[in-house]
Tab-separated table of C-alpha atoms and ligand atoms in Angstrom:
chain	number	residue	atom	x	y	z
A	173	MET	CA	-25.029	-25.280	-30.393
A	174	ILE	CA	-22.853	-25.989	-27.351
A	175	LYS	CA	-20.774	-29.016	-28.223
A	176	ASP	CA	-19.219	-29.818	-24.884
A	177	GLU	CA	-20.916	-31.410	-21.924
A	178	LEU	CA	-20.833	-30.879	-18.182
A	179	ILE	CA	-19.869	-33.755	-15.930
A	180	ILE	CA	-21.551	-33.591	-12.539
A	181	LYS	CA	-19.623	-35.314	-9.768
A	182	SER	CA	-21.732	-37.460	-7.454
A	183	SER	CA	-20.947	-40.067	-4.805
A	184	GLN	CA	-23.628	-42.172	-6.502
A	185	GLY	CA	-21.732	-41.976	-9.833
A	186	ASP	CA	-20.750	-39.000	-11.982
A	187	TYR	CA	-23.154	-38.147	-14.782
A	188	PRO	CA	-23.001	-36.022	-17.927
A	189	VAL	CA	-25.298	-33.173	-18.918
A	190	ARG	CA	-25.469	-33.023	-22.720
A	191	PHE	CA	-26.758	-30.051	-24.692
A	192	ILE	CA	-28.676	-30.693	-27.891
A	193	GLU	CA	-30.630	-28.344	-30.163
A	194	THR	CA	-33.319	-30.612	-31.582
A	195	ILE	CA	-35.188	-33.764	-30.699
A	196	ASN	CA	-34.245	-35.654	-33.881
A	197	ASN	CA	-32.122	-38.748	-33.383
A	198	LEU	CA	-31.922	-38.442	-29.634
A	199	TYR	CA	-31.398	-42.132	-28.954
A	200	GLN	CA	-30.520	-45.177	-30.989
A	201	GLU	CA	-32.849	-48.128	-30.622
A	202	ASP	CA	-30.364	-50.402	-28.824
A	203	TYR	CA	-30.028	-47.780	-26.117
A	204	LEU	CA	-33.784	-47.878	-25.656
A	205	ASN	CA	-34.080	-51.641	-25.312
A	206	GLN	CA	-34.466	-51.769	-21.563
A	207	SER	CA	-36.175	-48.416	-21.150
A	208	PHE	CA	-39.501	-47.439	-19.635
A	209	ILE	CA	-40.658	-43.905	-20.342
A	210	ILE	CA	-42.333	-41.488	-17.922
A	211	ILE	CA	-43.603	-38.491	-19.854
A	212	ASP	CA	-45.535	-35.302	-19.059
A	213	LYS	CA	-49.043	-35.288	-20.550
A	214	ASN	CA	-48.666	-31.981	-22.419
A	215	VAL	CA	-45.183	-32.806	-23.676
A	216	LEU	CA	-46.584	-36.052	-25.068
A	217	GLN	CA	-49.357	-34.164	-26.805
A	218	ILE	CA	-47.016	-31.609	-28.387
A	219	TYR	CA	-43.940	-33.728	-29.120
A	220	GLY	CA	-45.409	-37.245	-29.392
A	221	LYS	CA	-44.646	-37.533	-33.120
A	222	LYS	CA	-41.102	-36.272	-32.830
A	223	LEU	CA	-40.465	-38.601	-29.913
A	224	SER	CA	-41.962	-41.620	-31.684
A	225	LYS	CA	-38.722	-43.625	-31.519
A	226	ILE	CA	-38.555	-43.258	-27.743
A	227	LEU	CA	-42.279	-43.803	-27.426
A	228	SER	CA	-42.014	-47.176	-29.127
A	229	ARG	CA	-41.140	-48.323	-25.609
A	230	PRO	CA	-43.865	-48.591	-22.917
A	231	TYR	CA	-44.719	-45.158	-21.556
A	232	PHE	CA	-46.572	-43.764	-18.552
A	233	VAL	CA	-48.301	-40.385	-18.884
A	234	VAL	CA	-47.874	-38.005	-15.942
A	235	GLU	CA	-50.588	-35.518	-14.987
A	236	PRO	CA	-48.453	-32.411	-14.379
A	237	THR	CA	-50.201	-31.345	-11.182
A	238	GLU	CA	-49.095	-31.020	-7.585
A	239	GLU	CA	-51.973	-33.389	-6.670
A	240	PHE	CA	-50.404	-36.113	-8.786
A	241	LYS	CA	-46.939	-35.461	-7.302
A	242	THR	CA	-47.834	-37.596	-4.281
A	243	LEU	CA	-47.385	-41.146	-3.014
A	244	GLU	CA	-50.533	-41.989	-4.938
A	245	GLY	CA	-48.849	-40.906	-8.185
A	246	VAL	CA	-45.699	-42.809	-7.212
A	247	GLY	CA	-47.812	-45.910	-6.504
A	248	LYS	CA	-49.476	-45.735	-9.913
A	249	ILE	CA	-46.137	-45.515	-11.715
A	250	VAL	CA	-44.610	-48.351	-9.708
A	251	GLU	CA	-47.598	-50.610	-10.419
A	252	TRP	CA	-47.346	-49.738	-14.100
A	253	LEU	CA	-43.638	-50.666	-14.093
A	254	ILE	CA	-44.415	-54.036	-12.523
A	255	ASP	CA	-47.304	-54.698	-14.911
A	256	ASN	CA	-45.028	-53.902	-17.852
A	257	GLY	CA	-42.209	-56.148	-16.723
A	258	ALA	CA	-39.578	-53.613	-15.655
A	259	ILE	CA	-36.695	-55.342	-13.863
A	260	LYS	CA	-33.688	-54.235	-11.802
A	261	SER	CA	-31.563	-53.700	-14.923
A	262	SER	CA	-34.250	-51.636	-16.647
A	263	GLN	CA	-33.801	-47.934	-17.168
A	264	ILE	CA	-36.318	-45.143	-16.748
A	265	ILE	CA	-36.326	-42.198	-19.164
A	266	ALA	CA	-38.208	-39.186	-17.776
A	267	ILE	CA	-39.388	-36.437	-20.135
A	268	GLY	CA	-41.040	-33.364	-18.639
A	269	GLY	CA	-40.650	-30.562	-16.119
A	270	GLY	CA	-39.960	-30.641	-12.378
A	271	ILE	CA	-43.121	-32.584	-11.541
A	272	THR	CA	-42.191	-35.437	-13.863
A	273	GLN	CA	-38.608	-35.247	-12.589
A	274	ASP	CA	-39.615	-35.481	-8.921
A	275	LEU	CA	-41.841	-38.487	-9.569
A	276	ALA	CA	-39.269	-40.244	-11.758
A	277	THR	CA	-36.462	-39.700	-9.241
A	278	PHE	CA	-38.578	-41.049	-6.378
A	279	VAL	CA	-39.719	-44.079	-8.359
A	280	SER	CA	-36.213	-44.825	-9.684
A	281	HIS	CA	-34.907	-44.767	-6.121
A	282	ILE	CA	-37.414	-47.205	-4.644
A	283	TYR	CA	-38.008	-49.591	-7.552
A	284	TYR	CA	-36.027	-52.747	-6.692
A	285	ARG	CA	-33.993	-50.492	-4.373
A	286	GLY	CA	-32.859	-48.350	-7.252
A	287	VAL	CA	-32.760	-48.416	-11.049
A	288	ARG	CA	-30.944	-46.207	-13.566
A	289	TRP	CA	-32.739	-43.183	-14.893
A	290	VAL	CA	-32.120	-40.634	-17.628
A	291	TYR	CA	-33.702	-37.193	-17.616
A	292	LEU	CA	-34.814	-34.953	-20.479
A	293	PRO	CA	-35.997	-31.722	-18.827
A	294	THR	CA	-38.532	-29.769	-20.865
A	295	THR	CA	-39.155	-26.565	-18.877
A	296	LEU	CA	-36.774	-23.671	-18.328
A	297	LEU	CA	-36.812	-24.322	-14.582
A	298	SER	CA	-35.857	-27.949	-14.974
A	299	GLN	CA	-33.237	-27.272	-17.672
A	300	SER	CA	-31.501	-24.458	-15.817
A	301	ASP	CA	-31.771	-25.696	-12.242
A	302	SER	CA	-33.560	-28.805	-11.029
A	303	CYS	CA	-32.141	-31.334	-13.547
A	304	ILE	CA	-28.897	-31.613	-11.571
A	305	GLY	CA	-28.485	-32.286	-7.879
A	306	ALA	CA	-30.565	-35.470	-7.784
A	307	LYS	CA	-32.967	-34.243	-5.114
A	308	CYS	CA	-36.661	-34.884	-5.372
A	309	ALA	CA	-39.754	-34.487	-3.266
A	310	VAL	CA	-43.399	-35.449	-3.355
A	311	ASN	CA	-46.289	-33.792	-1.551
A	312	LEU	CA	-48.102	-35.257	1.444
A	313	LYS	CA	-51.582	-34.374	2.719
A	314	GLY	CA	-51.599	-31.101	0.812
A	315	HIS	CA	-48.201	-30.061	2.177
A	316	LYS	CA	-45.538	-29.359	-0.377
A	317	ASN	CA	-42.419	-31.499	-0.840
A	318	GLN	CA	-42.600	-33.415	2.436
A	319	LEU	CA	-41.069	-36.734	1.334
A	320	GLY	CA	-37.961	-37.104	-0.731
A	321	VAL	CA	-34.837	-38.974	-1.684
A	322	ILE	CA	-31.588	-38.215	-3.460
A	323	HIS	CA	-30.991	-40.422	-6.505
A	324	SER	CA	-28.646	-39.280	-9.273
A	325	PRO	CA	-29.622	-39.727	-12.903
A	326	SER	CA	-27.178	-41.538	-15.174
A	327	GLU	CA	-27.500	-38.818	-17.780
A	328	VAL	CA	-29.271	-35.493	-18.392
A	329	VAL	CA	-30.004	-34.339	-21.930
A	330	ILE	CA	-31.007	-30.721	-22.452
A	331	VAL	CA	-32.873	-30.240	-25.715
A	332	GLU	CA	-33.312	-26.556	-26.517
A	333	GLU	CA	-36.242	-27.211	-28.856
A	334	PHE	CA	-38.521	-28.071	-25.926
A	335	LEU	CA	-38.483	-24.446	-24.784
A	336	ASN	CA	-40.234	-23.295	-27.987
A	337	THR	CA	-43.643	-24.322	-26.732
A	338	LEU	CA	-43.394	-23.252	-23.107
A	339	SER	CA	-46.013	-20.704	-22.041
A	340	ASN	CA	-44.862	-17.169	-21.223
A	341	ASP	CA	-45.755	-17.693	-17.580
A	342	GLU	CA	-43.700	-20.883	-17.329
A	343	PHE	CA	-40.824	-19.141	-19.068
A	344	ARG	CA	-40.874	-16.157	-16.728
A	345	SER	CA	-41.131	-18.510	-13.786
A	346	GLY	CA	-38.108	-20.511	-14.967
A	347	PHE	CA	-36.093	-17.319	-14.935
A	348	GLY	CA	-36.778	-17.045	-11.179
A	349	GLU	CA	-34.345	-19.862	-10.366
A	350	ILE	CA	-31.835	-18.436	-12.862
A	351	PHE	CA	-31.959	-15.105	-11.014
A	352	LYS	CA	-31.391	-16.998	-7.772
A	353	LEU	CA	-28.385	-18.903	-9.123
A	354	SER	CA	-26.962	-15.636	-10.459
A	355	VAL	CA	-26.935	-14.244	-6.902
A	356	THR	CA	-25.679	-17.405	-5.182
A	357	GLY	CA	-23.071	-17.813	-7.952
A	358	SER	CA	-20.246	-15.704	-9.302
A	359	ARG	CA	-20.316	-11.993	-10.141
A	360	GLN	CA	-19.411	-13.038	-13.661
A	361	PHE	CA	-22.660	-14.972	-14.073
A	362	PHE	CA	-24.677	-12.089	-12.620
A	363	SER	CA	-23.134	-9.745	-15.229
A	364	GLN	CA	-23.648	-12.309	-18.007
A	365	LEU	CA	-27.320	-12.611	-17.063
A	366	LYS	CA	-27.813	-8.834	-17.086
A	367	GLU	CA	-26.148	-8.651	-20.498
A	368	HIS	CA	-28.354	-11.468	-21.785
A	369	LEU	CA	-31.488	-9.724	-20.496
A	370	ASN	CA	-30.372	-6.459	-22.060
A	371	GLN	CA	-30.184	-8.107	-25.438
A	372	ASN	CA	-33.045	-10.599	-25.303
A	373	GLY	CA	-35.302	-9.642	-22.402
A	374	LEU	CA	-37.286	-12.507	-20.909
A	375	GLN	CA	-37.677	-14.034	-24.347
A	376	ASN	CA	-36.986	-17.521	-25.518
A	377	LYS	CA	-33.769	-16.679	-27.372
A	378	ASN	CA	-30.162	-17.856	-27.093
A	379	MET	CA	-30.874	-19.670	-23.869
A	380	LEU	CA	-28.239	-22.417	-23.936
A	381	GLN	CA	-25.370	-20.262	-22.644
A	382	VAL	CA	-27.464	-18.914	-19.768
A	383	ILE	CA	-28.758	-22.393	-18.936
A	384	ARG	CA	-25.206	-23.709	-18.930
A	385	SER	CA	-23.936	-20.927	-16.633
A	386	SER	CA	-26.890	-21.426	-14.345
A	387	LEU	CA	-26.101	-25.142	-14.045
A	388	ILE	CA	-22.416	-24.404	-13.396
A	389	SER	CA	-23.445	-22.056	-10.578
A	390	LYS	CA	-25.482	-24.866	-9.007
A	391	GLN	CA	-22.826	-27.496	-9.781
A	392	GLU	CA	-20.229	-25.568	-7.764
A	393	VAL	CA	-22.440	-25.916	-4.690
A	394	ILE	CA	-23.858	-29.429	-5.009
A	395	GLU	CA	-20.505	-31.039	-5.742
A	396	LEU	CA	-19.186	-29.733	-2.436
A	397	ASP	CA	-22.272	-30.658	-0.425
A	398	GLU	CA	-24.333	-33.296	-2.196
A	399	TYR	CA	-26.500	-34.149	0.815
A	400	GLU	CA	-27.313	-30.601	2.017
A	401	LYS	CA	-25.360	-30.831	5.241
A	402	ASP	CA	-24.131	-27.281	5.023
A	403	LEU	CA	-23.172	-25.275	1.913
A	404	ARG	CA	-26.086	-26.497	-0.214
A	405	ARG	CA	-28.449	-24.609	2.089
A	406	VAL	CA	-27.456	-21.414	0.230
A	407	LEU	CA	-29.627	-22.707	-2.624
A	408	ASN	CA	-32.631	-22.208	-0.344
A	409	TYR	CA	-32.192	-18.463	-0.881
A	410	GLY	CA	-35.657	-17.015	-1.529
A	411	HIS	CA	-37.373	-20.341	-0.913
A	412	THR	CA	-38.667	-19.885	2.653
A	413	PHE	CA	-40.995	-17.011	1.860
A	414	GLY	CA	-41.351	-18.234	-1.723
A	415	HIS	CA	-42.780	-21.605	-0.664
A	416	ALA	CA	-45.000	-19.817	1.867
A	417	LEU	CA	-46.395	-17.582	-0.878
A	418	GLU	CA	-46.936	-20.586	-3.175
A	419	SER	CA	-48.947	-22.345	-0.460
A	420	ILE	CA	-50.986	-19.261	0.413
A	421	SER	CA	-51.776	-18.719	-3.284
A	422	LYS	CA	-52.766	-22.397	-3.552
A	423	HIS	CA	-50.106	-22.735	-6.231
A	424	THR	CA	-51.684	-20.148	-8.523
A	425	ILE	CA	-48.407	-18.218	-8.322
A	426	PRO	CA	-45.706	-20.190	-10.172
A	427	HIS	CA	-42.683	-21.371	-8.198
A	428	GLY	CA	-40.089	-19.152	-9.882
A	429	ILE	CA	-42.175	-15.991	-9.449
A	430	ALA	CA	-42.821	-16.857	-5.799
A	431	ILE	CA	-39.119	-17.219	-5.071
A	432	LEU	CA	-38.392	-13.837	-6.651
A	433	PHE	CA	-40.743	-12.421	-4.014
A	434	GLY	CA	-38.955	-14.539	-1.389
A	435	MET	CA	-35.553	-13.213	-2.473
A	436	ASP	CA	-36.646	-9.598	-2.341
A	437	LEU	CA	-38.258	-10.024	1.091
A	438	ILE	CA	-35.232	-11.753	2.628
A	439	ASN	CA	-32.957	-9.089	1.065
A	440	TYR	CA	-35.126	-6.461	2.772
A	441	LEU	CA	-34.856	-8.233	6.135
A	442	GLY	CA	-31.134	-8.725	5.508
A	443	VAL	CA	-30.700	-4.945	5.207
A	444	ILE	CA	-32.572	-4.397	8.505
A	445	TRP	CA	-30.408	-7.050	10.199
A	446	ASN	CA	-27.238	-5.362	8.851
A	447	ILE	CA	-26.327	-8.355	6.719
A	448	THR	CA	-27.315	-7.369	3.187
A	449	LYS	CA	-25.725	-4.381	1.461
A	450	GLU	CA	-28.440	-1.844	0.731
A	451	ASP	CA	-26.976	-1.184	-2.729
A	452	PHE	CA	-27.437	-4.813	-3.627
A	453	TYR	CA	-31.011	-4.857	-2.262
A	454	LEU	CA	-31.987	-1.873	-4.411
A	455	HIS	CA	-30.090	-3.059	-7.476
A	456	PHE	CA	-31.741	-6.486	-7.392
A	457	LYS	CA	-35.195	-5.035	-6.730
A	458	ASN	CA	-34.895	-2.665	-9.693
A	459	LEU	CA	-33.671	-5.444	-11.951
A	460	ILE	CA	-36.663	-7.625	-11.111
A	461	LYS	CA	-39.051	-4.699	-11.443
A	462	GLU	CA	-37.669	-3.969	-14.899
A	463	TYR	CA	-38.431	-7.447	-16.203
A	464	TYR	CA	-41.511	-8.314	-14.160
A	465	LYS	CA	-43.428	-5.078	-14.488
A	466	ASP	CA	-46.756	-4.529	-12.772
A	467	LEU	CA	-47.378	-8.033	-11.583
A	468	ASN	CA	-50.692	-8.192	-9.695
A	469	PHE	CA	-51.930	-11.289	-7.946
A	470	GLU	CA	-55.401	-11.879	-6.626
A	471	VAL	CA	-54.079	-13.266	-3.386
A	472	ASN	CA	-54.941	-11.938	0.026
A	473	LEU	CA	-51.443	-11.835	1.453
A	474	ASN	CA	-50.693	-10.746	4.996
A	475	SER	CA	-47.778	-11.068	7.383
A	476	LYS	CA	-49.630	-13.366	9.792
A	477	ASP	CA	-50.326	-15.993	7.126
A	478	LEU	CA	-46.738	-15.800	5.928
A	479	ILE	CA	-45.468	-16.402	9.466
A	480	ASN	CA	-47.894	-19.289	9.951
A	481	GLU	CA	-46.649	-20.898	6.761
A	482	ILE	CA	-42.978	-20.627	7.621
A	483	LEU	CA	-43.651	-22.183	11.043
A	484	LYS	CA	-44.523	-25.360	9.078
A	485	ASP	CA	-41.322	-25.190	7.022
A	486	LYS	CA	-38.866	-28.070	7.356
A	487	LYS	CA	-36.051	-25.568	7.995
A	488	MET	CA	-37.684	-24.514	11.323
A	489	TYR	CA	-35.858	-25.802	14.369
A	490	ASP	CA	-36.664	-25.021	18.019
A	491	GLY	CA	-38.589	-21.855	17.123
A	492	TYR	CA	-35.779	-20.650	14.857
A	493	MET	CA	-35.735	-20.423	11.088
A	494	TYR	CA	-32.483	-20.896	9.194
A	495	PHE	CA	-32.519	-18.240	6.476
A	496	ALA	CA	-30.154	-18.061	3.486
A	497	ILE	CA	-29.309	-14.352	3.287
A	498	PRO	CA	-27.032	-12.597	0.782
A	499	LYS	CA	-24.492	-10.084	1.985
A	500	ASN	CA	-23.863	-9.338	-1.655
A	501	ILE	CA	-23.635	-11.238	-4.937
A	502	GLY	CA	-21.906	-14.570	-4.382
A	503	GLU	CA	-21.822	-14.150	-0.602
A	504	ILE	CA	-24.716	-16.010	0.967
A	505	ILE	CA	-24.748	-16.902	4.639
A	506	ILE	CA	-27.083	-19.016	6.758
A	507	ILE	CA	-28.411	-17.188	9.811
A	508	LYS	CA	-30.900	-18.443	12.381
A	509	LYS	CA	-33.610	-16.022	13.435
A	510	ILE	CA	-36.410	-16.414	15.899
A	511	VAL	CA	-39.849	-16.412	14.304
A	512	ASP	CA	-41.818	-14.030	16.495
A	513	GLU	CA	-44.063	-10.980	16.522
A	514	ASP	CA	-41.178	-8.656	15.759
A	515	LEU	CA	-40.472	-10.555	12.526
A	516	GLN	CA	-44.152	-10.355	11.662
A	517	ILE	CA	-44.095	-6.565	12.106
A	518	LYS	CA	-41.099	-6.240	9.778
A	519	ILE	CA	-42.812	-8.398	7.159
A	520	LYS	CA	-45.909	-6.235	7.440
A	521	GLU	CA	-43.776	-3.133	6.832
A	522	TYR	CA	-42.351	-4.793	3.734
A	523	LEU	CA	-45.784	-5.760	2.391
A	524	ASP	CA	-47.164	-2.264	3.073
A	525	ASN	CA	-44.291	-0.259	1.579
A	526	GLU	CA	-41.730	-2.283	-0.339
A	527	SER	CA	-43.351	-5.322	-1.923
A	528	ILE	CA	-42.047	-6.136	-5.376
A	529	PHE	CA	-45.445	-7.435	-6.575
A	530	ASN	CA	-48.996	-6.251	-5.856
A	531	PHE	CA	-51.418	-8.440	-3.958
A	532	SER	CA	-55.120	-7.811	-3.587
B	891	NAD	N1	-36.222	-31.744	-7.676
B	891	NAD	C1	-35.822	-30.509	-7.646
B	891	NAD	O1	-34.639	-30.212	-7.454
B	891	NAD	C2	-36.814	-29.395	-7.879
B	891	NAD	C3	-36.353	-28.070	-7.931
B	891	NAD	C4	-37.283	-27.060	-8.199
B	891	NAD	C5	-38.621	-27.381	-8.368
B	891	NAD	N2	-39.024	-28.676	-8.276
B	891	NAD	C6	-40.436	-29.030	-8.464
B	891	NAD	O2	-40.731	-28.886	-9.844
B	891	NAD	C7	-42.115	-28.580	-10.016
B	891	NAD	C8	-42.234	-27.443	-11.012
B	891	NAD	O3	-41.616	-27.865	-12.186
B	891	NAD	P1	-41.562	-27.031	-13.549
B	891	NAD	O4	-41.748	-25.603	-13.262
B	891	NAD	O5	-40.354	-27.494	-14.255
B	891	NAD	O6	-42.794	-27.501	-14.398
B	891	NAD	P2	-43.969	-28.571	-14.268
B	891	NAD	O7	-43.417	-29.930	-14.336
B	891	NAD	O8	-44.825	-28.183	-13.112
B	891	NAD	O9	-44.748	-28.235	-15.616
B	891	NAD	C9	-45.353	-26.969	-15.802
B	891	NAD	C10	-46.284	-26.976	-16.988
B	891	NAD	O10	-45.527	-26.918	-18.192
B	891	NAD	C11	-45.941	-27.963	-19.078
B	891	NAD	N3	-44.791	-28.264	-19.910
B	891	NAD	C12	-43.652	-28.905	-19.571
B	891	NAD	N4	-42.783	-28.874	-20.591
B	891	NAD	C13	-43.390	-28.222	-21.611
B	891	NAD	C14	-42.979	-27.839	-22.920
B	891	NAD	N5	-41.765	-28.108	-23.396
B	891	NAD	N6	-43.859	-27.166	-23.699
B	891	NAD	C15	-45.097	-26.840	-23.212
B	891	NAD	N7	-45.527	-27.141	-21.977
B	891	NAD	C16	-44.671	-27.829	-21.185
B	891	NAD	C17	-46.415	-29.053	-18.166
B	891	NAD	O11	-47.287	-29.937	-18.829
B	891	NAD	C18	-47.121	-28.247	-17.094
B	891	NAD	O12	-48.409	-27.892	-17.510
B	891	NAD	C19	-42.654	-28.274	-8.630
B	891	NAD	O13	-43.401	-29.366	-8.171
B	891	NAD	C20	-41.399	-28.096	-7.764
B	891	NAD	O14	-41.615	-28.460	-6.433
B	891	NAD	C21	-38.145	-29.696	-8.065
């Protein structure tokens, strides 16, 4: 067990990230007095008994779907809070993955112009990446993550036990963001991750050290640029084409897997644009191929649809897309590129000859 904690600096108030092995004795009752719980439906089903102390407080059950991660979902939670007597000094405790987190952050920000919230992330993605940084987004009219706020939690508690019941797909997807943070972070973390994979593969073993390093990699960025004015944009690495693929697949391809595709594609373009070192491109591609062998997706993917999707991306400005592109490990730069037919041709070449996954 890791005994120390991370303290994340935020202009809204610093907050600790605690690491805990099991669910037992998470909170004392006096701490829970003013709390209202927002919990993922499946987490409730699996861990309801173990969480009975927390669940003695009123709780709202979140449908973990992108359809529920909307203003409609937000409205239902807010009405529930009012009906159950939550006041300005109340505290929200959110238990679940990124969907529950996004909803809880949004609600905590708008309820009486802001209430405290505590987060217990339960997926690998949320434990190793999204639980810090305080960003959130909900979907609008079928478009992903269109509305959002930044509202820091007062505490994050990472309980390793939650990972035991995560599906293989969710686990492999969670590793996608860890791979990303290993490239945007230090060489040391990249080496640590490779060592970890050598010993454990993509298995649910000895994860706390990797989760901690992954969070430190993100912490180094968000503490310098909390509101994504500049540096924080490096964390968008892989996300432009990743989000496009998620949309085209109608979210049948999990987020973390989609961004692995996005990273490999932008690395490929980076090599063509003389930004990315070819050695790094090949090294990263081979690493992903080793751990995500033979992935086939029944998605009809073509360069035109990818271009059409990125034209809708919020990072588009005046016909230009701002891409986060690695020169090498730990050296990510933001470059604007025009989105035109030439880019579409290059993407087609990638899909025809270099794609990391198979699409049919
Ligand atoms: N706010 C941010 O910074 C941020 C960052 C990345 C992604 N996101 C958002 O997060 C969402 C994806 O989140 P996610 O991948 O963490 O998962 P999720 O919340 O979508 O949950 C995935 C599935 O895992 C189940 N689940 C959760 N915990 C479990 C556990 N311990 N055992 C068994 N099943 C469990 C859920 O019920 C659900 O079926 C997307 O909507 C994405 O846009 C937000």
